[in-house]
Amino acid sequence: MATSLRRPSFTGCSSSPPDADDEGVRGTCEDASLCKRFAVSIGYWQDPCIPHLVRLSKARKAPEINRGYFARVHGVSQLIKAFLRKTGCNCQILNLGAGMDTTFWRLKDVDLLPSTS
């Protein structure tokens, strides 16, 4: 009986069965999600949704990693909000490679979701 030597996939990033072809993508999703969760846990920004998606790891992340994720999350958030305000929320946002991204819920919390009509 053969056993798989692959590490177990992070099931939070996909509901499909693990596949060797996307193991790198799943690993990136897992790492990014854990980094965001850690940065939120030590106060870099508030995200009430991420604790529901990702368990907090005991591993600490370097301050440079936390600052990098803060800069990316804050920058993308500001660009999306500016775009939504400019279009009066009459637009669509396509978030490619989002993984465990919580943008939808954060926009919903501030009543800035794009219109559905």
Tab-separated table of N, CA and C in Angstrom:
chain	number	residue	atom	x	y	z
A	1	MET	N	0.843	-1.177	0.000
A	1	MET	CA	0.000	0.000	0.000
A	1	MET	C	0.887	1.238	0.000
A	2	ALA	N	0.727	2.091	-0.989
A	2	ALA	CA	1.543	3.296	-1.110
A	2	ALA	C	0.965	4.397	-0.243
A	3	THR	N	1.855	5.189	0.315
A	3	THR	CA	1.403	6.333	1.106
A	3	THR	C	1.908	7.600	0.464
A	4	SER	N	1.175	8.646	0.627
A	4	SER	CA	1.555	9.936	0.068
A	4	SER	C	2.586	10.608	0.960
A	5	LEU	N	3.612	11.154	0.341
A	5	LEU	CA	4.634	11.875	1.088
A	5	LEU	C	4.359	13.370	1.120
A	6	ARG	N	3.333	13.784	0.381
A	6	ARG	CA	2.996	15.210	0.379
A	6	ARG	C	2.451	15.617	1.728
A	7	ARG	N	2.750	16.871	2.101
A	7	ARG	CA	2.184	17.363	3.349
A	7	ARG	C	0.698	17.589	3.142
A	8	PRO	N	-0.096	17.466	4.189
A	8	PRO	CA	-1.532	17.679	4.050
A	8	PRO	C	-1.810	19.096	3.559
A	9	SER	N	-2.754	19.211	2.646
A	9	SER	CA	-3.060	20.539	2.121
A	9	SER	C	-3.872	21.335	3.129
A	10	PHE	N	-3.803	22.636	2.997
A	10	PHE	CA	-4.551	23.556	3.839
A	10	PHE	C	-5.958	23.602	3.282
A	11	THR	N	-6.884	22.921	3.917
A	11	THR	CA	-8.220	22.751	3.362
A	11	THR	C	-9.024	24.034	3.317
A	12	GLY	N	-8.610	25.050	4.049
A	12	GLY	CA	-9.353	26.300	4.039
A	12	GLY	C	-9.279	27.030	2.720
A	13	CYS	N	-8.288	26.740	1.889
A	13	CYS	CA	-8.109	27.466	0.639
A	13	CYS	C	-8.833	26.831	-0.533
A	14	SER	N	-9.373	25.670	-0.366
A	14	SER	CA	-10.100	25.032	-1.450
A	14	SER	C	-10.916	23.875	-0.906
A	15	SER	N	-12.042	23.632	-1.552
A	15	SER	CA	-12.855	22.494	-1.142
A	15	SER	C	-12.576	21.281	-2.022
A	16	SER	N	-11.761	21.449	-3.064
A	16	SER	CA	-11.453	20.335	-3.949
A	16	SER	C	-10.368	19.455	-3.344
A	17	PRO	N	-10.279	18.202	-3.807
A	17	PRO	CA	-9.259	17.308	-3.253
A	17	PRO	C	-7.854	17.805	-3.566
A	18	PRO	N	-6.874	17.468	-2.718
A	18	PRO	CA	-5.507	17.916	-2.946
A	18	PRO	C	-4.976	17.404	-4.277
A	19	ASP	N	-4.181	18.210	-4.932
A	19	ASP	CA	-3.610	17.873	-6.217
A	19	ASP	C	-2.177	18.383	-6.231
A	20	ALA	N	-1.256	17.555	-6.676
A	20	ALA	CA	0.159	17.941	-6.679
A	20	ALA	C	0.397	19.183	-7.527
A	21	ASP	N	-0.424	19.387	-8.565
A	21	ASP	CA	-0.224	20.529	-9.451
A	21	ASP	C	-0.471	21.863	-8.764
A	22	ASP	N	-1.317	21.877	-7.753
A	22	ASP	CA	-1.619	23.152	-7.103
A	22	ASP	C	-1.104	23.223	-5.671
A	23	GLU	N	-0.214	22.327	-5.304
A	23	GLU	CA	0.312	22.326	-3.939
A	23	GLU	C	1.037	23.633	-3.616
A	24	GLY	N	1.779	24.178	-4.575
A	24	GLY	CA	2.474	25.446	-4.349
A	24	GLY	C	1.508	26.589	-4.111
A	25	VAL	N	0.426	26.603	-4.866
A	25	VAL	CA	-0.585	27.649	-4.708
A	25	VAL	C	-1.242	27.533	-3.339
A	26	ARG	N	-1.556	26.318	-2.950
A	26	ARG	CA	-2.171	26.101	-1.632
A	26	ARG	C	-1.214	26.491	-0.511
A	27	GLY	N	0.057	26.185	-0.693
A	27	GLY	CA	1.058	26.560	0.311
A	27	GLY	C	1.171	28.062	0.455
A	28	THR	N	1.125	28.770	-0.680
A	28	THR	CA	1.170	30.231	-0.650
A	28	THR	C	-0.061	30.790	0.052
A	29	CYS	N	-1.217	30.216	-0.241
A	29	CYS	CA	-2.466	30.641	0.407
A	29	CYS	C	-2.361	30.457	1.915
A	30	GLU	N	-1.864	29.302	2.317
A	30	GLU	CA	-1.733	29.011	3.744
A	30	GLU	C	-0.779	29.991	4.418
A	31	ASP	N	0.377	30.207	3.819
A	31	ASP	CA	1.371	31.097	4.416
A	31	ASP	C	0.851	32.530	4.508
A	32	ALA	N	0.256	33.025	3.428
A	32	ALA	CA	-0.267	34.392	3.431
A	32	ALA	C	-1.372	34.554	4.467
A	33	SER	N	-2.252	33.573	4.550
A	33	SER	CA	-3.357	33.644	5.509
A	33	SER	C	-2.854	33.648	6.945
A	34	LEU	N	-1.870	32.800	7.229
A	34	LEU	CA	-1.304	32.756	8.579
A	34	LEU	C	-0.589	34.061	8.922
A	35	CYS	N	0.122	34.628	7.949
A	35	CYS	CA	0.815	35.904	8.188
A	35	CYS	C	-0.183	37.022	8.476
A	36	LYS	N	-1.260	37.076	7.692
A	36	LYS	CA	-2.290	38.092	7.929
A	36	LYS	C	-2.928	37.901	9.300
A	37	ARG	N	-3.227	36.655	9.631
A	37	ARG	CA	-3.860	36.371	10.931
A	37	ARG	C	-2.965	36.814	12.078
A	38	PHE	N	-1.664	36.543	11.968
A	38	PHE	CA	-0.736	36.937	13.018
A	38	PHE	C	-0.651	38.458	13.116
A	39	ALA	N	-0.532	39.146	11.979
A	39	ALA	CA	-0.435	40.608	11.991
A	39	ALA	C	-1.686	41.232	12.609
A	40	VAL	N	-2.849	40.683	12.308
A	40	VAL	CA	-4.096	41.173	12.907
A	40	VAL	C	-4.087	40.927	14.413
A	41	SER	N	-3.585	39.769	14.828
A	41	SER	CA	-3.608	39.424	16.256
A	41	SER	C	-2.737	40.342	17.103
A	42	ILE	N	-1.720	40.963	16.491
A	42	ILE	CA	-0.865	41.870	17.264
A	42	ILE	C	-1.154	43.338	16.955
A	43	GLY	N	-2.277	43.598	16.267
A	43	GLY	CA	-2.782	44.956	16.147
A	43	GLY	C	-2.365	45.779	14.949
A	44	TYR	N	-1.824	45.175	13.901
A	44	TYR	CA	-1.448	45.965	12.731
A	44	TYR	C	-2.668	46.547	12.027
A	45	TRP	N	-3.764	45.826	11.997
A	45	TRP	CA	-5.046	46.326	11.502
A	45	TRP	C	-6.131	45.444	12.087
A	46	GLN	N	-7.373	45.887	11.927
A	46	GLN	CA	-8.490	45.110	12.457
A	46	GLN	C	-9.164	44.358	11.320
A	47	ASP	N	-9.402	43.097	11.537
A	47	ASP	CA	-10.115	42.261	10.580
A	47	ASP	C	-10.889	41.224	11.387
A	48	PRO	N	-12.154	41.524	11.702
A	48	PRO	CA	-12.927	40.605	12.536
A	48	PRO	C	-13.261	39.285	11.841
A	49	CYS	N	-13.035	39.199	10.537
A	49	CYS	CA	-13.386	37.979	9.799
A	49	CYS	C	-12.272	36.943	9.775
A	50	ILE	N	-11.036	37.376	9.729
A	50	ILE	CA	-9.937	36.421	9.536
A	50	ILE	C	-9.817	35.378	10.645
A	51	PRO	N	-10.142	35.693	11.904
A	51	PRO	CA	-10.079	34.628	12.917
A	51	PRO	C	-11.055	33.476	12.641
A	52	HIS	N	-12.114	33.753	11.880
A	52	HIS	CA	-13.075	32.706	11.541
A	52	HIS	C	-12.567	31.820	10.403
A	53	LEU	N	-11.590	32.315	9.659
A	53	LEU	CA	-11.075	31.581	8.508
A	53	LEU	C	-9.752	30.877	8.776
A	54	VAL	N	-8.944	31.441	9.672
A	54	VAL	CA	-7.587	30.936	9.895
A	54	VAL	C	-7.317	30.855	11.389
A	55	ARG	N	-6.842	29.714	11.829
A	55	ARG	CA	-6.448	29.573	13.232
A	55	ARG	C	-5.108	30.251	13.458
A	56	LEU	N	-4.947	30.834	14.621
A	56	LEU	CA	-3.700	31.515	14.960
A	56	LEU	C	-2.608	30.488	15.202
A	57	SER	N	-1.488	30.679	14.544
A	57	SER	CA	-0.340	29.794	14.706
A	57	SER	C	0.498	30.272	15.881
A	58	LYS	N	1.237	29.368	16.495
A	58	LYS	CA	2.127	29.749	17.587
A	58	LYS	C	3.397	30.409	17.062
A	59	ALA	N	3.670	30.226	15.781
A	59	ALA	CA	4.886	30.795	15.193
A	59	ALA	C	4.744	32.305	15.030
A	60	ARG	N	5.736	33.038	15.501
A	60	ARG	CA	5.746	34.492	15.352
A	60	ARG	C	6.293	34.846	13.979
A	61	LYS	N	5.875	35.961	13.460
A	61	LYS	CA	6.369	36.445	12.173
A	61	LYS	C	7.248	37.662	12.412
A	62	ALA	N	8.208	37.849	11.545
A	62	ALA	CA	9.122	38.987	11.661
A	62	ALA	C	8.357	40.291	11.464
A	63	PRO	N	8.784	41.368	12.140
A	63	PRO	CA	8.110	42.658	11.975
A	63	PRO	C	8.046	43.112	10.514
A	64	GLU	N	9.073	42.802	9.734
A	64	GLU	CA	9.072	43.199	8.319
A	64	GLU	C	7.943	42.509	7.555
A	65	ILE	N	7.664	41.265	7.906
A	65	ILE	CA	6.560	40.535	7.269
A	65	ILE	C	5.232	41.187	7.645
A	66	ASN	N	5.057	41.494	8.926
A	66	ASN	CA	3.817	42.137	9.383
A	66	ASN	C	3.615	43.485	8.706
A	67	ARG	N	4.669	44.270	8.623
A	67	ARG	CA	4.570	45.592	7.982
A	67	ARG	C	4.259	45.457	6.495
A	68	GLY	N	4.863	44.466	5.861
A	68	GLY	CA	4.594	44.238	4.439
A	68	GLY	C	3.144	43.876	4.185
A	69	TYR	N	2.598	42.986	4.998
A	69	TYR	CA	1.188	42.625	4.841
A	69	TYR	C	0.286	43.806	5.166
A	70	PHE	N	0.636	44.577	6.191
A	70	PHE	CA	-0.156	45.771	6.506
A	70	PHE	C	-0.164	46.718	5.310
A	71	ALA	N	1.012	46.984	4.737
A	71	ALA	CA	1.103	47.912	3.603
A	71	ALA	C	0.267	47.415	2.427
A	72	ARG	N	0.342	46.134	2.145
A	72	ARG	CA	-0.411	45.578	1.019
A	72	ARG	C	-1.914	45.641	1.284
A	73	VAL	N	-2.345	45.174	2.444
A	73	VAL	CA	-3.777	45.165	2.764
A	73	VAL	C	-4.324	46.591	2.788
A	74	HIS	N	-3.599	47.499	3.439
A	74	HIS	CA	-4.056	48.888	3.534
A	74	HIS	C	-4.073	49.550	2.151
A	75	GLY	N	-3.017	49.351	1.375
A	75	GLY	CA	-2.939	49.961	0.047
A	75	GLY	C	-4.039	49.476	-0.878
A	76	VAL	N	-4.233	48.171	-0.950
A	76	VAL	CA	-5.282	47.618	-1.810
A	76	VAL	C	-6.653	48.076	-1.326
A	77	SER	N	-6.851	48.103	-0.027
A	77	SER	CA	-8.127	48.553	0.534
A	77	SER	C	-8.426	50.000	0.146
A	78	GLN	N	-7.428	50.861	0.244
A	78	GLN	CA	-7.621	52.268	-0.119
A	78	GLN	C	-7.946	52.418	-1.605
A	79	LEU	N	-7.256	51.665	-2.466
A	79	LEU	CA	-7.528	51.731	-3.907
A	79	LEU	C	-8.936	51.237	-4.228
A	80	ILE	N	-9.340	50.144	-3.612
A	80	ILE	CA	-10.689	49.612	-3.854
A	80	ILE	C	-11.748	50.596	-3.376
A	81	LYS	N	-11.573	51.151	-2.189
A	81	LYS	CA	-12.554	52.110	-1.665
A	81	LYS	C	-12.640	53.351	-2.544
A	82	ALA	N	-11.504	53.849	-3.026
A	82	ALA	CA	-11.510	55.019	-3.912
A	82	ALA	C	-12.244	54.693	-5.215
A	83	PHE	N	-12.003	53.519	-5.767
A	83	PHE	CA	-12.674	53.087	-6.989
A	83	PHE	C	-14.178	52.971	-6.768
A	84	LEU	N	-14.581	52.377	-5.659
A	84	LEU	CA	-16.005	52.227	-5.361
A	84	LEU	C	-16.683	53.583	-5.184
A	85	ARG	N	-16.019	54.499	-4.511
A	85	ARG	CA	-16.603	55.836	-4.318
A	85	ARG	C	-16.707	56.583	-5.651
A	86	LYS	N	-15.675	56.452	-6.485
A	86	LYS	CA	-15.671	57.148	-7.775
A	86	LYS	C	-16.779	56.629	-8.689
A	87	THR	N	-17.061	55.339	-8.624
A	87	THR	CA	-18.090	54.747	-9.482
A	87	THR	C	-19.459	54.697	-8.808
A	88	GLY	N	-19.553	55.201	-7.593
A	88	GLY	CA	-20.813	55.120	-6.862
A	88	GLY	C	-21.223	53.677	-6.595
A	89	CYS	N	-20.253	52.814	-6.471
A	89	CYS	CA	-20.453	51.374	-6.246
A	89	CYS	C	-21.148	50.689	-7.418
A	90	ASN	N	-21.219	51.367	-8.563
A	90	ASN	CA	-21.814	50.785	-9.759
A	90	ASN	C	-20.693	50.175	-10.598
A	91	CYS	N	-20.155	49.068	-10.123
A	91	CYS	CA	-18.998	48.448	-10.762
A	91	CYS	C	-18.898	46.998	-10.321
A	92	GLN	N	-17.898	46.334	-10.832
A	92	GLN	CA	-17.583	44.982	-10.388
A	92	GLN	C	-16.122	44.941	-9.986
A	93	ILE	N	-15.816	44.119	-9.001
A	93	ILE	CA	-14.434	43.907	-8.585
A	93	ILE	C	-14.147	42.429	-8.736
A	94	LEU	N	-13.103	42.119	-9.464
A	94	LEU	CA	-12.679	40.739	-9.648
A	94	LEU	C	-11.366	40.556	-8.906
A	95	ASN	N	-11.390	39.744	-7.885
A	95	ASN	CA	-10.231	39.534	-7.018
A	95	ASN	C	-9.591	38.200	-7.392
A	96	LEU	N	-8.588	38.236	-8.261
A	96	LEU	CA	-7.928	37.014	-8.721
A	96	LEU	C	-6.899	36.547	-7.703
A	97	GLY	N	-6.852	35.261	-7.478
A	97	GLY	CA	-5.870	34.712	-6.548
A	97	GLY	C	-6.100	35.153	-5.123
A	98	ALA	N	-7.354	35.316	-4.744
A	98	ALA	CA	-7.682	35.900	-3.449
A	98	ALA	C	-7.404	34.982	-2.268
A	99	GLY	N	-7.409	33.683	-2.473
A	99	GLY	CA	-7.171	32.775	-1.348
A	99	GLY	C	-8.179	32.997	-0.240
A	100	MET	N	-7.688	33.286	0.955
A	100	MET	CA	-8.557	33.497	2.112
A	100	MET	C	-8.756	34.991	2.365
A	101	ASP	N	-8.893	35.754	1.316
A	101	ASP	CA	-9.029	37.200	1.421
A	101	ASP	C	-10.373	37.574	2.040
A	102	THR	N	-10.375	38.571	2.900
A	102	THR	CA	-11.600	38.992	3.590
A	102	THR	C	-12.129	40.332	3.076
A	103	THR	N	-11.680	40.750	1.899
A	103	THR	CA	-12.085	42.053	1.362
A	103	THR	C	-13.601	42.189	1.283
A	104	PHE	N	-14.286	41.170	0.799
A	104	PHE	CA	-15.742	41.246	0.673
A	104	PHE	C	-16.388	41.625	1.997
A	105	TRP	N	-16.016	40.917	3.059
A	105	TRP	CA	-16.651	41.161	4.357
A	105	TRP	C	-16.250	42.516	4.932
A	106	ARG	N	-15.011	42.935	4.696
A	106	ARG	CA	-14.593	44.250	5.198
A	106	ARG	C	-15.334	45.364	4.461
A	107	LEU	N	-15.563	45.211	3.161
A	107	LEU	CA	-16.341	46.201	2.412
A	107	LEU	C	-17.801	46.190	2.859
A	108	LYS	N	-18.320	45.018	3.122
A	108	LYS	CA	-19.710	44.904	3.588
A	108	LYS	C	-19.883	45.617	4.925
A	109	ASP	N	-18.894	45.496	5.804
A	109	ASP	CA	-18.965	46.142	7.121
A	109	ASP	C	-19.062	47.658	7.027
A	110	VAL	N	-18.492	48.252	5.975
A	110	VAL	CA	-18.541	49.711	5.823
A	110	VAL	C	-19.520	50.120	4.717
A	111	ASP	N	-20.406	49.192	4.333
A	111	ASP	CA	-21.460	49.451	3.349
A	111	ASP	C	-20.904	49.974	2.027
A	112	LEU	N	-19.863	49.318	1.523
A	112	LEU	CA	-19.266	49.721	0.252
A	112	LEU	C	-19.248	48.593	-0.776
A	113	LEU	N	-20.190	47.670	-0.708
A	113	LEU	CA	-20.213	46.599	-1.702
A	113	LEU	C	-20.675	47.140	-3.048
A	114	PRO	N	-20.107	46.627	-4.143
A	114	PRO	CA	-20.602	47.026	-5.467
A	114	PRO	C	-22.076	46.658	-5.606
A	115	SER	N	-22.797	47.440	-6.411
A	115	SER	CA	-24.223	47.164	-6.598
A	115	SER	C	-24.389	45.882	-7.398
A	116	THR	N	-25.512	45.231	-7.215
A	116	THR	CA	-25.770	43.966	-7.903
A	116	THR	C	-26.623	44.153	-9.141
A	117	SER	N	-26.980	45.367	-9.461
A	117	SER	CA	-27.829	45.590	-10.643
A	117	SER	C	-27.018	45.978	-11.847
